[in-house]
């Protein structure tokens, strides 16, 4: 039933339960305190009555009292007519009793512990609205020669008032709970309704929408709304990046595909020689390879790097292998490549294939964007617990406003002069960050660029050092 009930209904029920429990607890505590006080008063009253009876009994010389004496004792102890008594000797033999004394308590075995007041019965009064208001007590008193039992009936309205009070408590708790819970649920639901409206708006495509906050919002809801707004901001940024990335990918794929389709359409318009077909096919093959490389790089940038496969790699030897593989390209021989090798081996922990791709991209960029017959300097060194890989060229340089964007995907400083995809440096940065390193660039127009990669050395090498 609680699951089917709305938030406002559950709030009203919770408030009512809390208020009802508090008021009922207070009423019950007052009732128990009153009962304890009442028992103390009855015990004192019965004790005084028993003493008077014992004094009258022990003041007589004979053990058998005359009826006149019994009536006199009864009159002394029964002004209201609600009390009666029974007298036993020390052996428990009944000597005399009031006519109204209950017979089930006249047997010898019924003589109870002296001085202990016993509640025998609580019964209804004479009228239907009395609600168990008559209380019957028994009090034993022992003297040196006699045992006296006092039996009395008291009319207390405490229980009656308690039941009436419970009804008042129910009504009062509802009266208090309804406006309080309504006010609380209204404030809470108002903010929840704002959250729902904002979520619905974002679902419809308004990604910049945020949940408004008021000064009256409580701390718990304020924290929730703040976290949700931060989540919505991160979602918006992710969607913007995804859209830009999708647009850039579509643009980068469209250009080579358009060239490829155009070359094939032009070639098929008329018959050509075998050599012409071969040239066109070679050109198309080159375009297809570039497309495959572009797709491969896009997939790489969107795939997490598994660091569990990292192994110790010699960075200086890895750079030597990259230079050997690049030495077969004509572009390599148009420049002076100077590699400053370290005096001792420099080991890092990582993926050798990814690190080789990183070094290749940086060295290729230095060769590609430097005029012929210029120098490209490469250096591997150590800096405390880090390995440093630096590539310096004397090329065209990068403007200061472009330096903060060169690691963005598909960014190109001068697209008209570049034949690349704009993913090379993005790939380099991804590899460096996956290995726990950093990359920085220093450049000036017409003075060349310096790319510096800092990677943590392997633990074994750092310890030996």
XYZ file of C-alpha atoms in Angstrom:
465
model
C 0.000 0.000 0.000
C 2.855 2.385 0.836
C 4.385 1.768 -2.598
C 1.130 2.757 -4.322
C 0.750 5.877 -2.154
C 2.161 9.130 -3.480
C 4.937 11.164 -1.881
C 2.481 13.645 -0.369
C 0.366 10.849 1.121
C 3.410 9.092 2.589
C 4.622 12.396 4.041
C 1.266 13.018 5.730
C 1.272 9.466 7.100
C 4.842 9.830 8.405
C 4.091 13.148 10.086
C 0.915 11.769 11.618
C 2.764 8.704 12.918
C 5.493 10.840 14.486
C 3.092 13.313 16.115
C 0.764 10.520 17.275
C 3.677 8.558 18.769
C 4.998 11.597 20.635
C 1.616 12.611 22.047
C 0.696 9.016 22.914
C 4.051 8.528 24.633
C 3.536 11.641 26.722
C -0.005 10.539 27.626
C 1.174 7.037 28.552
C 3.988 8.441 30.705
C 1.527 10.657 32.554
C -0.814 7.674 33.037
C 1.930 5.437 34.448
C 3.068 8.234 36.762
C -0.512 8.722 37.960
C -0.974 4.978 38.554
C 2.203 4.857 40.631
C 1.059 7.864 42.680
C -2.387 6.315 43.134
C -0.907 3.033 44.394
C 1.208 4.923 46.934
C -1.861 6.781 48.214
C -3.944 3.571 48.450
C -1.124 1.733 50.221
C -0.839 4.526 52.805
C -4.618 4.608 53.309
C -4.910 0.829 53.749
C -1.948 0.708 56.072
C -3.518 3.339 58.350
C -6.834 1.516 58.365
C -5.142 -1.820 59.229
C -3.251 -0.233 62.122
C -6.462 1.172 63.583
C -8.116 -2.249 63.375
C -5.095 -3.950 64.991
C -5.062 -1.390 67.816
C -8.739 -2.030 68.491
C -8.238 -5.784 68.427
C -5.191 -5.824 70.658
C -6.812 -3.424 73.149
C -9.461 -6.014 74.006
C -8.787 -8.657 76.563
C -10.689 -11.437 74.779
C -9.874 -12.884 71.419
C -13.586 -13.108 70.435
C -15.162 -9.753 69.826
C -18.779 -9.007 70.329
C -20.911 -8.022 67.294
C -21.090 -4.476 68.661
C -17.295 -4.262 68.689
C -17.097 -5.650 65.141
C -19.657 -3.105 63.960
C -17.649 -0.403 65.707
C -14.425 -1.474 63.930
C -16.238 -1.699 60.627
C -17.654 1.795 61.106
C -14.220 3.157 61.898
C -12.701 1.806 58.692
C -15.578 2.079 56.276
C -16.865 5.605 56.102
C -17.573 5.346 52.367
C -18.825 1.807 52.352
C -16.243 0.738 49.754
C -13.857 -1.078 52.134
C -13.966 -4.351 54.049
C -11.524 -6.324 56.182
C -10.685 -9.770 57.510
C -8.701 -10.654 60.629
C -6.581 -13.789 61.047
C -4.419 -14.947 63.904
C -0.712 -15.570 63.376
C -1.403 -19.172 62.298
C -3.738 -17.964 59.574
C -7.008 -18.904 61.263
C -9.902 -16.581 60.407
C -11.123 -14.712 63.500
C -13.688 -12.324 62.045
C -14.385 -10.337 58.875
C -16.653 -7.740 57.326
C -19.779 -9.135 55.678
C -18.762 -7.611 52.302
C -15.256 -9.128 52.309
C -14.806 -11.424 49.232
C -15.052 -15.042 50.309
C -12.352 -16.249 47.876
C -9.829 -14.315 50.003
C -10.920 -15.785 53.348
C -9.031 -19.069 52.987
C -5.807 -19.569 54.820
C -3.806 -19.985 51.595
C -4.869 -16.542 50.369
C -2.965 -14.645 53.028
C -0.523 -12.641 50.891
C 2.873 -11.125 51.553
C 2.548 -8.484 54.268
C 2.944 -4.859 53.210
C 2.517 -5.553 49.462
C -0.447 -3.899 47.777
C -2.050 -6.113 45.122
C -4.246 -4.954 42.257
C -6.888 -7.689 42.026
C -9.223 -6.483 39.323
C -10.124 -3.596 37.076
C -13.737 -3.685 35.971
C -16.327 -1.536 34.300
C -18.326 0.903 36.296
C -22.057 1.158 36.564
C -22.554 3.034 33.309
C -21.498 2.285 29.713
C -19.225 5.326 29.575
C -17.255 4.380 32.699
C -14.702 2.315 30.666
C -13.155 0.009 33.316
C -13.020 2.671 35.977
C -13.384 0.505 39.162
C -10.114 -0.739 40.697
C -10.052 -3.437 43.410
C -7.055 -3.656 45.798
C -5.999 -6.021 48.594
C -3.516 -5.055 51.314
C -2.120 -7.490 53.965
C -0.880 -6.121 57.298
C 0.862 -8.233 59.953
C 1.211 -7.311 63.607
C 2.615 -9.286 66.491
C -0.666 -11.176 67.071
C -2.868 -10.656 63.993
C -2.928 -10.544 60.215
C -5.343 -8.044 58.719
C -6.464 -7.989 55.065
C -7.958 -4.773 53.761
C -10.056 -4.995 50.604
C -11.241 -1.864 48.842
C -12.888 -0.698 45.663
C -11.782 2.644 44.200
C -13.308 4.493 41.359
C -10.581 6.047 39.189
C -11.284 7.878 35.979
C -7.681 7.772 34.776
C -8.244 4.899 32.389
C -11.429 6.510 31.167
C -9.610 9.757 30.627
C -6.783 7.868 28.880
C -9.105 6.397 26.271
C -10.712 9.762 25.750
C -7.240 11.279 25.566
C -6.226 8.786 22.876
C -9.117 9.951 20.760
C -8.101 13.559 21.290
C -4.489 12.660 20.461
C -5.556 11.044 17.173
C -7.581 14.086 16.222
C -4.876 16.508 17.373
C -2.122 14.602 15.569
C -4.110 14.686 12.327
C -4.779 18.413 12.758
C -1.072 19.079 13.329
C 0.230 16.598 10.731
C -1.962 17.717 7.838
C -0.779 21.340 7.509
C 2.808 20.530 8.551
C 3.190 17.650 6.109
C 1.428 19.582 3.365
C 3.806 22.504 3.815
C 6.846 20.212 3.904
C 5.760 18.140 0.904
C 4.878 21.276 -1.024
C 8.364 22.709 -0.519
C 10.012 19.387 -1.327
C 7.826 18.591 -4.317
C 8.335 22.084 -5.714
C 12.059 21.445 -6.029
C 11.489 17.889 -7.279
C 9.095 19.245 -9.889
C 11.826 21.645 -11.032
C 14.218 18.698 -11.320
C 11.645 16.773 -13.366
C 10.968 19.719 -15.675
C 14.683 20.310 -16.213
C 15.334 16.623 -16.935
C 12.431 16.600 -19.404
C 13.750 19.729 -21.094
C 17.235 18.210 -21.416
C 15.689 15.035 -22.791
C 14.058 17.154 -25.515
C 17.446 18.562 -26.534
C 17.846 21.696 -24.379
C 21.218 20.601 -23.026
C 22.052 24.027 -21.583
C 19.051 23.896 -19.218
C 19.895 23.774 -15.478
C 17.872 23.265 -12.313
C 17.227 26.626 -10.598
C 18.174 26.986 -6.941
C 16.384 29.188 -4.424
C 17.560 30.490 -1.061
C 14.876 28.400 0.675
C 16.178 25.096 -0.686
C 17.382 22.880 2.172
C 20.973 21.668 2.278
C 20.247 18.069 1.205
C 18.279 19.113 -1.866
C 20.800 21.864 -2.599
C 23.598 19.285 -2.667
C 21.519 17.006 -4.909
C 20.654 19.837 -7.304
C 24.286 20.979 -7.424
C 25.450 17.448 -8.280
C 22.751 17.093 -10.929
C 23.670 20.428 -12.502
C 27.311 19.376 -12.604
C 26.264 16.105 -14.220
C 24.166 17.976 -16.787
C 27.130 20.262 -17.537
C 29.404 17.266 -18.061
C 26.743 15.682 -20.264
C 26.428 18.850 -22.310
C 30.201 19.042 -22.784
C 30.322 15.390 -23.807
C 27.522 15.912 -26.328
C 29.214 19.017 -27.737
C 32.510 17.154 -28.076
C 30.749 14.177 -29.655
C 28.930 16.381 -32.148
C 32.095 18.264 -33.032
C 34.004 15.020 -33.319
C 31.315 13.481 -35.545
C 31.279 16.586 -37.716
C 35.072 16.610 -37.997
C 35.177 12.903 -38.816
C 32.519 13.347 -41.484
C 34.453 16.265 -42.964
C 37.785 14.455 -42.902
C 36.339 11.344 -44.508
C 34.312 13.271 -47.072
C 37.315 15.018 -48.669
C 39.426 11.930 -49.532
C 36.303 9.983 -50.506
C 35.237 12.790 -52.844
C 38.705 12.795 -54.444
C 38.673 9.030 -54.758
C 35.216 8.946 -56.350
C 36.085 11.887 -58.630
C 39.257 10.228 -59.935
C 37.385 6.998 -60.652
C 34.500 8.804 -62.404
C 36.873 10.834 -64.605
C 38.861 7.704 -65.464
C 35.750 5.775 -66.524
C 34.435 8.514 -68.842
C 36.650 7.293 -71.703
C 39.009 4.533 -72.610
C 42.577 4.966 -71.414
C 45.885 3.210 -71.754
C 47.150 0.626 -69.304
C 49.667 3.084 -67.920
C 46.946 5.694 -67.296
C 44.789 3.121 -65.538
C 47.790 2.073 -63.461
C 48.471 5.673 -62.427
C 44.837 6.205 -61.436
C 44.751 2.942 -59.483
C 47.971 3.849 -57.671
C 46.487 7.237 -56.789
C 43.270 5.607 -55.562
C 45.308 3.082 -53.596
C 47.187 5.898 -51.892
C 43.911 7.644 -51.028
C 42.484 4.381 -49.666
C 45.579 3.877 -47.503
C 45.244 7.404 -46.155
C 41.602 6.699 -45.364
C 42.543 3.466 -43.604
C 45.195 5.321 -41.587
C 42.671 8.029 -40.684
C 40.112 5.461 -39.534
C 42.775 3.616 -37.576
C 43.790 6.780 -35.758
C 40.168 7.695 -35.009
C 39.570 4.247 -33.553
C 42.761 4.500 -31.529
C 41.764 7.839 -30.009
C 38.408 6.402 -28.936
C 39.795 3.170 -27.489
C 41.097 2.980 -23.901
C 44.727 1.965 -23.508
C 45.302 -1.190 -21.446
C 48.067 -0.364 -18.957
C 48.203 -3.969 -17.723
C 50.245 -4.839 -20.850
C 52.954 -2.260 -20.152
C 56.519 -3.543 -20.022
C 59.955 -1.975 -19.508
C 61.099 -0.252 -22.714
C 64.467 1.307 -23.592
C 63.482 4.782 -24.802
C 66.885 5.538 -26.363
C 66.863 2.243 -28.309
C 63.260 2.826 -29.376
C 64.237 6.220 -30.881
C 67.108 4.525 -32.721
C 64.644 2.047 -34.251
C 62.340 4.896 -35.334
C 65.203 6.755 -37.009
C 66.250 3.578 -38.825
C 62.736 3.101 -40.175
C 62.503 6.758 -41.277
C 65.886 6.726 -42.965
C 64.365 5.053 -46.051
C 62.158 8.088 -46.772
C 63.535 10.862 -49.047
C 62.322 13.512 -46.584
C 64.747 12.181 -43.998
C 67.792 12.820 -46.197
C 66.780 16.431 -46.950
C 67.529 17.347 -43.331
C 70.334 16.977 -40.864
C 69.077 14.707 -38.096
C 71.104 14.924 -34.904
C 70.325 12.431 -32.130
C 71.868 13.144 -28.728
C 72.008 9.755 -27.067
C 72.171 9.471 -23.276
C 75.287 8.195 -21.561
C 73.289 5.443 -19.826
C 70.240 3.487 -20.972
C 66.912 5.206 -20.244
C 64.116 2.758 -19.444
C 60.429 3.532 -19.082
C 57.352 1.366 -18.523
C 54.861 1.275 -21.364
C 53.656 -0.135 -24.658
C 56.543 -0.190 -27.122
C 54.291 0.024 -30.215
C 52.398 3.066 -28.918
C 55.603 4.768 -27.793
C 57.157 4.107 -31.194
C 54.095 5.666 -32.859
C 54.461 8.726 -30.588
C 58.138 9.202 -31.468
C 57.446 8.661 -35.164
C 54.707 11.308 -35.259
C 56.840 13.945 -33.528
C 59.914 13.303 -35.706
C 57.817 13.153 -38.921
C 56.171 16.501 -38.051
C 59.597 18.066 -37.448
C 60.815 16.834 -40.838
C 57.573 17.711 -42.661
C 57.286 21.307 -41.425
C 60.971 22.239 -41.677
C 62.582 23.640 -44.835
C 65.122 21.412 -46.613
C 68.719 21.461 -45.395
C 67.703 22.460 -41.879
C 68.566 20.658 -38.679
C 66.317 18.452 -36.594
C 67.663 17.723 -33.095
C 66.471 14.757 -31.055
C 67.482 14.161 -27.453
C 66.765 11.519 -24.807
C 67.830 12.355 -21.246
C 66.838 11.885 -17.615
C 65.494 14.341 -15.093
C 65.313 12.918 -11.559
C 62.811 10.026 -11.805
C 61.623 11.007 -15.284
C 62.740 10.348 -18.838
C 62.765 13.300 -21.259
C 62.266 12.992 -25.023
C 62.768 16.235 -26.951
C 62.395 17.027 -30.676
C 63.601 20.405 -31.926
C 63.288 21.732 -35.477
C 64.031 24.911 -37.405
C 60.719 24.972 -39.215
C 57.931 27.450 -39.784
C 56.898 27.580 -36.107
C 53.472 27.828 -34.484
C 51.661 31.041 -33.558
C 50.963 31.544 -29.816
C 47.183 31.533 -30.343
C 47.423 28.157 -32.111
C 49.677 26.450 -29.581
C 46.825 25.766 -27.141
C 44.835 23.998 -29.867
C 47.460 21.899 -31.642
C 46.638 18.843 -29.510
C 42.909 19.077 -30.319
C 41.512 16.500 -32.701
C 41.470 17.520 -36.389
C 43.080 20.872 -35.638
C 45.436 22.118 -38.350
C 47.473 25.308 -38.135
C 47.267 25.890 -41.900
C 44.965 23.399 -43.651
C 45.950 24.711 -47.080
C 49.598 23.726 -46.483
C 48.917 20.498 -44.627
C 48.156 17.110 -46.115
C 47.553 15.439 -42.755
C 44.376 14.665 -40.831
C 45.036 16.785 -37.767
C 45.071 13.692 -35.549
C 48.818 13.125 -35.188
C 49.434 15.354 -32.163
C 46.142 14.255 -30.591
C 47.379 10.689 -30.819
C 50.741 11.719 -29.332
C 49.043 13.416 -26.367
C 46.791 10.405 -25.755
C 49.778 8.051 -25.680
C 51.767 10.345 -23.382
C 48.906 10.780 -20.907
C 48.156 7.044 -20.941
C 51.751 6.496 -19.786
C 51.388 9.037 -16.964
C 53.457 11.712 -18.719
C 53.059 15.212 -20.100
C 53.890 17.034 -23.327
C 54.694 20.699 -23.864
C 55.570 22.873 -26.865
C 57.683 25.992 -27.237
C 57.496 27.703 -30.604
C 57.788 30.988 -32.441
C 56.893 31.891 -36.011
C 59.941 31.462 -38.290
C 62.135 30.091 -35.493
C 60.986 26.502 -35.223
C 59.402 24.438 -32.465
C 60.504 22.323 -29.514
C 58.296 19.459 -28.325
C 59.211 18.044 -24.909
C 57.761 14.786 -23.606
C 58.266 13.823 -19.956
C 57.567 10.229 -18.968
C 58.100 8.481 -15.629
C 61.039 6.097 -15.657
C 60.523 2.446 -14.791
C 60.722 1.707 -11.077
C 63.704 -0.599 -11.417
C 65.678 1.971 -13.390
C 64.772 4.786 -11.025
C 65.805 2.667 -8.021
C 69.166 1.784 -9.563
C 69.750 5.413 -10.410
